[in-house]
Coordinates of C-alpha atoms and ligand atoms in Angstrom, one line a residue:
M1 CA 0.0 0.0 0.0
S2 CA 1.5 3.3 -1.0
T3 CA 1.5 6.3 1.4
P4 CA -0.7 9.1 0.3
D5 CA 1.1 12.3 -0.7
L6 CA -0.1 14.9 1.7
G7 CA 2.3 17.5 0.4
I8 CA 4.4 17.1 3.6
S9 CA 8.1 16.8 3.1
A10 CA 10.5 15.8 5.8
L11 CA 9.3 15.3 9.3
G12 CA 10.2 18.2 11.6
N13 CA 11.8 21.6 11.2
D14 CA 12.2 22.4 7.5
R15 CA 14.7 25.2 8.3
L16 CA 17.3 22.4 8.7
D17 CA 16.9 21.6 5.0
R18 CA 18.2 25.1 4.1
L19 CA 21.6 24.0 5.3
T20 CA 24.1 22.0 3.2
D21 CA 25.8 19.0 4.8
Y22 CA 28.4 20.0 7.3
P23 CA 31.9 20.8 5.7
F24 CA 33.5 17.5 6.9
T25 CA 30.5 15.5 5.7
R26 CA 31.0 17.1 2.3
L27 CA 34.7 16.4 2.4
A28 CA 34.0 12.7 3.1
T29 CA 31.6 12.6 0.1
L30 CA 34.2 14.3 -2.1
L31 CA 36.8 11.8 -1.2
S32 CA 34.6 8.7 -1.0
D33 CA 35.8 7.3 -4.3
V34 CA 39.5 8.4 -3.9
R35 CA 42.0 5.8 -2.6
P36 CA 45.3 7.2 -1.3
R37 CA 48.4 5.3 -2.6
A38 CA 49.0 2.1 -0.7
N39 CA 51.5 2.1 2.2
V40 CA 51.3 5.8 2.8
E41 CA 50.4 7.0 6.3
P42 CA 47.5 9.5 6.0
I43 CA 48.2 13.0 7.3
M44 CA 45.0 14.7 8.6
M45 CA 45.1 18.5 8.0
S46 CA 41.4 19.0 7.4
V47 CA 40.2 19.5 11.0
G48 CA 41.4 22.2 13.3
E49 CA 42.1 19.8 16.2
P50 CA 45.4 20.6 17.9
Q51 CA 47.5 17.4 18.3
H52 CA 49.8 18.7 21.1
K53 CA 49.7 16.8 24.3
P54 CA 47.1 18.5 26.5
P55 CA 48.6 20.0 29.7
A56 CA 49.0 17.7 32.7
I57 CA 47.0 20.3 34.7
I58 CA 43.8 18.8 33.2
D59 CA 44.3 15.3 34.6
E60 CA 45.5 16.5 37.9
T61 CA 42.6 18.9 38.5
L62 CA 39.9 16.4 37.2
R63 CA 41.2 13.8 39.6
A64 CA 41.4 16.2 42.6
N65 CA 37.8 17.2 41.9
A66 CA 36.4 13.8 41.1
H67 CA 34.0 14.0 44.2
L68 CA 32.1 16.7 42.2
W69 CA 30.9 14.4 39.4
G70 CA 27.7 13.7 41.3
K71 CA 26.6 17.3 41.3
Y72 CA 24.5 19.1 38.8
P73 CA 26.6 22.1 37.6
P74 CA 25.3 25.6 38.1
V75 CA 24.8 27.6 34.8
G76 CA 27.3 30.2 35.9
G77 CA 30.1 27.8 36.9
T78 CA 31.9 28.8 40.1
P79 CA 33.1 32.1 41.5
E80 CA 36.7 30.8 41.1
F81 CA 36.1 30.1 37.4
R82 CA 34.6 33.6 36.8
A83 CA 37.4 35.2 38.7
A84 CA 40.1 33.3 36.8
V85 CA 38.5 34.4 33.5
G86 CA 38.1 38.0 34.7
D87 CA 41.8 38.1 35.7
W88 CA 42.8 36.5 32.4
L89 CA 40.8 39.0 30.3
T90 CA 42.1 41.9 32.4
R91 CA 45.8 40.7 31.9
R92 CA 45.5 39.7 28.3
Y93 CA 43.7 42.8 27.1
S94 CA 45.1 45.3 29.5
L95 CA 41.7 46.2 30.9
T96 CA 41.6 48.9 33.5
A97 CA 41.7 47.2 36.9
G98 CA 38.2 46.7 38.3
L99 CA 36.4 47.6 35.1
F100 CA 35.5 44.1 34.2
D101 CA 33.0 42.6 36.7
A102 CA 33.4 38.8 36.2
E103 CA 30.4 38.1 38.5
T104 CA 28.0 39.6 36.0
S105 CA 29.9 39.3 32.7
V106 CA 31.1 35.7 32.4
L107 CA 29.4 32.4 31.7
P108 CA 31.2 29.0 31.1
V109 CA 30.2 27.2 27.9
S110 CA 30.8 23.6 27.0
G111 CA 32.8 24.5 23.9
T112 CA 32.2 27.8 22.2
R113 CA 30.4 26.1 19.3
E114 CA 27.3 25.4 21.4
A115 CA 27.3 29.0 22.7
L116 CA 27.8 30.6 19.3
F117 CA 24.9 28.5 18.0
L118 CA 22.6 29.2 21.0
L119 CA 23.4 32.9 20.7
A120 CA 21.1 33.3 17.7
L121 CA 18.2 32.1 19.8
L122 CA 19.0 34.9 22.2
A123 CA 19.6 37.5 19.5
V124 CA 16.9 37.0 16.8
P125 CA 13.5 38.5 17.5
Q126 CA 10.3 37.7 15.4
S127 CA 11.0 40.8 13.3
K128 CA 13.3 43.8 13.3
A129 CA 12.4 47.1 11.7
G130 CA 9.2 45.4 10.5
R131 CA 11.2 42.8 8.4
Q132 CA 12.9 39.5 8.7
P133 CA 15.9 39.9 11.0
A134 CA 19.4 39.5 9.4
V135 CA 22.4 37.7 10.9
L136 CA 25.6 39.0 9.4
M137 CA 28.7 36.8 9.1
P138 CA 32.0 36.8 7.2
N139 CA 32.2 34.7 4.1
P140 CA 34.0 32.2 4.5
F141 CA 32.8 31.5 8.0
Y142 CA 32.6 29.0 10.8
A143 CA 29.7 26.7 9.8
P144 CA 27.7 27.0 13.1
Y145 CA 27.1 30.7 12.4
E146 CA 25.0 29.9 9.4
G147 CA 23.2 27.0 11.1
A148 CA 22.3 29.2 14.1
A149 CA 21.0 32.0 11.8
Q150 CA 18.8 29.6 9.8
L151 CA 17.4 27.7 12.8
A152 CA 16.6 30.9 14.6
G153 CA 14.5 32.1 11.6
A154 CA 16.8 34.9 10.5
E155 CA 18.3 35.6 7.1
P156 CA 22.0 34.8 7.1
V157 CA 23.9 37.5 5.2
F158 CA 27.3 36.5 3.9
L159 CA 29.8 39.3 3.8
S160 CA 32.7 38.7 1.5
A161 CA 36.1 38.5 3.3
T162 CA 38.6 38.2 0.4
R163 CA 42.2 39.2 -0.1
E164 CA 40.8 42.5 -1.5
T165 CA 39.0 43.2 1.8
G166 CA 41.9 42.2 4.0
F167 CA 40.1 38.9 4.6
L168 CA 37.6 40.6 6.9
P169 CA 34.1 41.9 5.9
D170 CA 34.2 45.4 4.4
L171 CA 32.1 47.4 6.9
D172 CA 31.6 50.1 4.3
T173 CA 29.4 47.8 2.2
L174 CA 26.8 47.6 5.0
T175 CA 23.8 49.7 4.1
P176 CA 21.5 51.3 6.6
E177 CA 18.6 49.2 5.3
L178 CA 20.6 46.0 6.2
L179 CA 21.9 47.3 9.5
E180 CA 18.4 48.4 10.7
R181 CA 17.2 44.8 10.4
T182 CA 20.4 43.2 11.7
A183 CA 19.9 41.3 15.0
L184 CA 23.4 39.8 15.3
F185 CA 26.8 40.1 13.6
Y186 CA 29.3 37.2 14.0
L187 CA 32.8 38.4 13.6
C188 CA 35.7 36.0 13.8
T189 CA 39.1 37.5 14.7
P190 CA 41.7 36.0 14.1
A191 CA 39.5 34.6 11.4
N192 CA 39.0 31.0 10.6
P193 CA 40.1 30.1 7.9
Q194 CA 42.1 33.1 6.7
G195 CA 43.9 34.1 10.0
A196 CA 43.3 37.8 9.6
A197 CA 43.0 39.8 12.8
A198 CA 40.8 42.9 13.0
D199 CA 42.7 46.0 14.3
A200 CA 41.4 48.4 16.9
A201 CA 39.9 50.8 14.4
Y202 CA 37.9 48.0 12.7
L203 CA 36.6 46.7 16.0
A204 CA 35.7 50.2 17.2
R205 CA 33.6 50.7 14.1
A206 CA 31.9 47.4 14.4
I207 CA 31.0 48.1 18.1
G208 CA 29.8 51.6 17.1
L209 CA 27.5 50.1 14.4
A210 CA 26.1 47.5 16.9
R211 CA 25.2 50.3 19.3
R212 CA 23.8 52.7 16.7
Y213 CA 21.6 50.1 15.0
G214 CA 20.8 48.0 18.1
F215 CA 22.2 44.6 17.4
I216 CA 24.5 42.1 19.2
L217 CA 28.1 42.0 18.0
A218 CA 29.5 38.5 18.8
V219 CA 33.3 38.4 18.4
D220 CA 34.6 34.9 18.2
E221 CA 38.2 35.1 19.5
C222 CA 38.8 31.4 19.9
Y223 CA 42.2 31.7 18.0
A224 CA 43.3 34.8 19.9
E225 CA 46.0 32.9 21.7
I226 CA 47.6 31.3 18.7
Y227 CA 49.7 34.0 17.2
L228 CA 53.3 34.2 15.9
D229 CA 54.6 37.6 17.2
T230 CA 52.0 40.2 18.2
P231 CA 48.9 39.3 20.3
P232 CA 45.8 40.2 18.3
V233 CA 43.8 43.1 19.8
G234 CA 40.5 42.0 21.5
A235 CA 37.0 43.5 21.3
L236 CA 36.8 44.2 25.1
Q237 CA 40.2 45.9 24.9
V238 CA 38.8 48.2 22.2
A239 CA 35.4 48.7 23.9
Q240 CA 37.0 50.0 27.1
S241 CA 38.6 52.8 25.3
L242 CA 35.4 54.0 23.6
D243 CA 33.3 56.7 25.0
H244 CA 30.6 54.8 26.8
G245 CA 29.0 57.7 28.7
G246 CA 26.1 59.8 27.4
P247 CA 22.4 59.2 27.1
N248 CA 22.5 56.5 24.3
N249 CA 25.4 54.6 25.7
S250 CA 24.8 54.5 29.4
K251 CA 25.0 50.7 29.5
G252 CA 28.7 50.6 30.4
P253 CA 31.7 49.7 28.3
W254 CA 30.6 46.3 27.1
A255 CA 27.1 47.3 25.8
N256 CA 25.9 45.2 22.8
L257 CA 29.2 43.2 22.8
L258 CA 29.9 39.5 23.6
V259 CA 33.2 37.8 23.1
F260 CA 33.8 34.0 22.9
H261 CA 37.0 32.3 24.0
S262 CA 37.9 28.6 24.0
L263 CA 40.4 26.3 25.6
S264 CA 40.3 24.0 22.6
K265 CA 43.0 25.8 20.7
R266 CA 44.7 27.8 23.5
S267 CA 45.3 24.7 25.7
S268 CA 45.1 21.9 23.0
A269 CA 42.1 20.5 24.8
A270 CA 39.3 20.2 22.3
G271 CA 37.9 17.2 24.1
L272 CA 37.5 19.1 27.4
R273 CA 34.7 21.1 25.7
S274 CA 35.5 24.3 27.6
G275 CA 35.2 28.0 26.8
F276 CA 33.4 31.1 28.0
V277 CA 31.3 33.9 26.8
A278 CA 31.8 37.4 28.3
G279 CA 30.6 40.9 27.8
D280 CA 27.4 43.0 28.2
P281 CA 26.0 42.2 31.6
D282 CA 22.4 42.7 30.5
L283 CA 22.8 40.3 27.6
M284 CA 24.7 37.9 29.9
A285 CA 21.7 37.9 32.3
R286 CA 19.4 37.0 29.5
F287 CA 21.8 34.4 28.1
S288 CA 22.0 32.9 31.6
R289 CA 18.2 32.6 31.7
L290 CA 18.1 31.0 28.3
R291 CA 20.9 28.6 29.1
S292 CA 19.2 27.5 32.3
Y293 CA 16.4 26.1 30.2
S294 CA 18.6 24.7 27.4
N295 CA 22.0 23.7 28.6
A296 CA 23.5 20.8 30.6
G297 CA 26.0 23.1 32.2
M298 CA 29.8 22.5 32.5
P299 CA 30.5 19.6 34.9
L300 CA 32.2 21.0 38.0
P301 CA 35.4 19.0 37.7
V302 CA 35.7 20.5 34.2
V303 CA 35.0 23.9 35.6
A304 CA 37.9 23.3 38.1
A305 CA 40.3 22.2 35.3
S306 CA 39.3 25.2 33.2
T307 CA 39.9 27.5 36.1
A308 CA 43.5 26.2 36.5
L309 CA 44.1 26.4 32.7
W310 CA 43.0 30.1 32.5
R311 CA 45.4 30.8 35.4
D312 CA 48.3 29.2 33.6
E313 CA 50.3 30.8 30.8
A314 CA 53.3 28.5 30.7
H315 CA 51.6 25.8 28.6
V316 CA 50.2 28.5 26.2
E317 CA 53.6 29.9 25.6
E318 CA 54.9 26.4 24.9
N319 CA 52.0 25.9 22.5
R320 CA 52.8 29.1 20.6
A321 CA 56.4 28.1 20.2
L322 CA 55.3 24.8 18.6
Y323 CA 53.1 26.6 16.1
R324 CA 55.9 29.1 15.3
A325 CA 58.1 26.1 14.4
K326 CA 55.4 24.7 12.2
F327 CA 54.9 27.9 10.3
E328 CA 58.6 28.0 9.7
A329 CA 58.5 24.4 8.4
A330 CA 55.6 25.2 6.1
E331 CA 57.2 28.3 4.9
A332 CA 60.3 26.4 3.8
S333 CA 58.4 24.8 1.0
L334 CA 55.3 27.0 0.5
K335 CA 56.7 30.6 0.7
G336 CA 56.0 32.4 -2.6
R337 CA 53.6 29.8 -3.8
F338 CA 49.8 29.6 -3.8
G339 CA 49.5 33.1 -2.2
Y340 CA 51.2 31.8 1.0
Y341 CA 51.2 34.3 3.9
R342 CA 51.7 34.1 7.6
P343 CA 48.3 34.6 9.3
D344 CA 48.0 37.1 12.1
G345 CA 46.6 34.3 14.2
G346 CA 45.4 30.7 14.2
F347 CA 47.1 27.7 12.7
F348 CA 45.6 27.5 9.2
L349 CA 47.2 28.0 5.8
W350 CA 44.7 29.4 3.3
L351 CA 46.2 28.5 0.0
D352 CA 45.0 29.7 -3.4
V353 CA 45.4 26.6 -5.5
G354 CA 43.0 27.4 -8.4
D355 CA 40.4 24.8 -7.8
G356 CA 40.1 23.8 -4.1
E357 CA 38.1 20.7 -4.6
E358 CA 40.3 19.3 -7.3
A359 CA 43.4 20.0 -5.3
T360 CA 41.9 18.3 -2.3
R361 CA 41.2 15.1 -4.3
R362 CA 44.7 15.2 -5.7
L363 CA 46.4 15.6 -2.4
W364 CA 44.4 12.7 -0.9
A365 CA 45.1 10.5 -3.9
E366 CA 48.7 11.2 -4.5
G367 CA 49.9 12.2 -1.0
A368 CA 47.3 10.8 1.5
I369 CA 47.1 14.4 2.8
R370 CA 43.6 15.4 3.9
V371 CA 42.8 19.1 3.6
L372 CA 39.5 21.0 3.3
P373 CA 38.3 22.8 0.1
G374 CA 37.7 26.4 0.9
A375 CA 34.3 26.3 -0.9
Y376 CA 32.9 24.2 1.9
L377 CA 33.5 27.1 4.3
A378 CA 31.7 29.7 2.2
R379 CA 28.6 30.4 0.2
N380 CA 28.1 32.1 -3.0
N381 CA 25.9 35.1 -3.0
P382 CA 23.7 35.3 -6.1
G383 CA 25.7 36.4 -9.1
E384 CA 29.0 36.2 -7.2
P385 CA 31.6 33.4 -7.2
N386 CA 32.1 31.4 -4.0
P387 CA 35.0 33.3 -2.3
G388 CA 36.5 30.1 -1.0
A389 CA 36.4 28.1 -4.3
S390 CA 40.0 28.5 -5.3
F391 CA 41.4 27.8 -1.8
I392 CA 42.2 24.9 0.4
R393 CA 42.5 25.2 4.2
V394 CA 45.4 23.3 5.7
A395 CA 45.5 22.9 9.5
L396 CA 49.0 22.9 10.9
V397 CA 48.1 20.7 13.8
N398 CA 50.5 17.8 13.5
D399 CA 54.1 17.7 14.8
T400 CA 56.6 19.9 13.0
E401 CA 58.3 17.1 11.1
T402 CA 55.0 15.9 9.7
V403 CA 54.0 19.4 8.8
A404 CA 57.3 19.9 7.0
Q405 CA 56.9 16.7 5.1
A406 CA 53.3 17.4 4.2
C407 CA 53.9 20.9 3.0
A408 CA 56.8 19.7 0.8
A409 CA 54.4 17.2 -0.6
I410 CA 51.7 19.8 -1.2
A411 CA 54.2 22.0 -3.1
R412 CA 55.3 19.0 -5.2
I413 CA 51.8 17.6 -5.9
L414 CA 50.2 20.9 -6.8
A415 CA 53.2 22.3 -8.7
Ligands
LIG1 C1 36.1 30.0 14.4 C2 35.8 29.0 15.5 N1 35.0 29.3 16.5 C3 34.6 28.4 17.4 C4 35.1 27.1 17.4 C5 34.6 26.2 18.4 O1 35.5 25.7 19.3 P1 35.1 24.9 20.6 O2 33.6 24.5 20.5 O3 36.0 23.8 20.6 O4 35.3 25.9 21.7 C6 35.9 26.7 16.4 C7 36.4 25.4 16.3 O5 37.0 24.9 15.4 C8 36.3 27.7 15.4 O6 37.1 27.4 14.4

């Protein structure tokens, strides 16, 4: 007996159908019929998962706090966690002593991915300026931004971030019509995948727009601690120096602003699922209310381990030194080719290889090197090319020797 066609498509929320498969699922499909040469050990450079040994602090603190596994975690973590984050932000971004109130401006998150996603539910109203709300994001972008915008019922607006725009969205292209209906702007600095860091003037402008047009500026700073020479400037750092007095901006220095930080890259601890969101205390109070309905909370032993990690800089410096060595190794074979440049932050190479998908297939077939086509991290706006199409993203997460060997192979295979 055939099922009658009632005109109903998939069961459930059809907004999910507006999303493509996740980038790594698309990669698996692209490579499903490609077999790497026999006897070659695969080198995985597609996922941004640091391979350095996680710091011993994690094990030690988890063990010392094992008696807390039985407890439901509070949404806000512990006072010790909030204080460690507040002290870290104050040190890292030279915030005026006492300006940042960690008690009202910090929430732990089980990986920033979930918080970046949930944020859209906090940010997107039914309508804004009488129209469908817009969520702005760079293009290319971290995939959950788009998922969040779609699932929250907003229109995702993809802002080209190409070599011509300094690999960041060009704020001059944003029209008042768009800004008026913008509910949320995801900005990633240093950017994944291009590694460009916004400077203070850029961030000041973005914060100014958020305040003028009444939207949330979410600054994803999860690569802020992986830099080669100069620490990238942060959004809180810039916000503290802006004029926040006056009738329209009486909400304090962090008004309209949220920043996201993670231990996944800083502490090579992607499996710990630990990060935080910080910023505008009014937004944080609303986020806390939303999270108490929706989130499991960060287990207290993990909160304790995270507290210890935010208080320790030695392992982060060691980490940076390892990445520096890897960039030098990469540079030995890739400098002057495929538009190679040293990113301001992060650990990705963003190489212009002509056809990213084709290069990805060749690298897998001929070198057992797995990279990600740039097209899978971007969308094409109508009438425009996909800004990632000619690129591959290469994650320098393996040990230096493997990175050196892989980059030499990339140069040879794609020559
Ligand atoms: C730009 C960006 N933001 C956020 C995340 C999420 O990191 P996590 O959920 O591990 O904190 C990632 C992870 O790759 C990322 O690349």
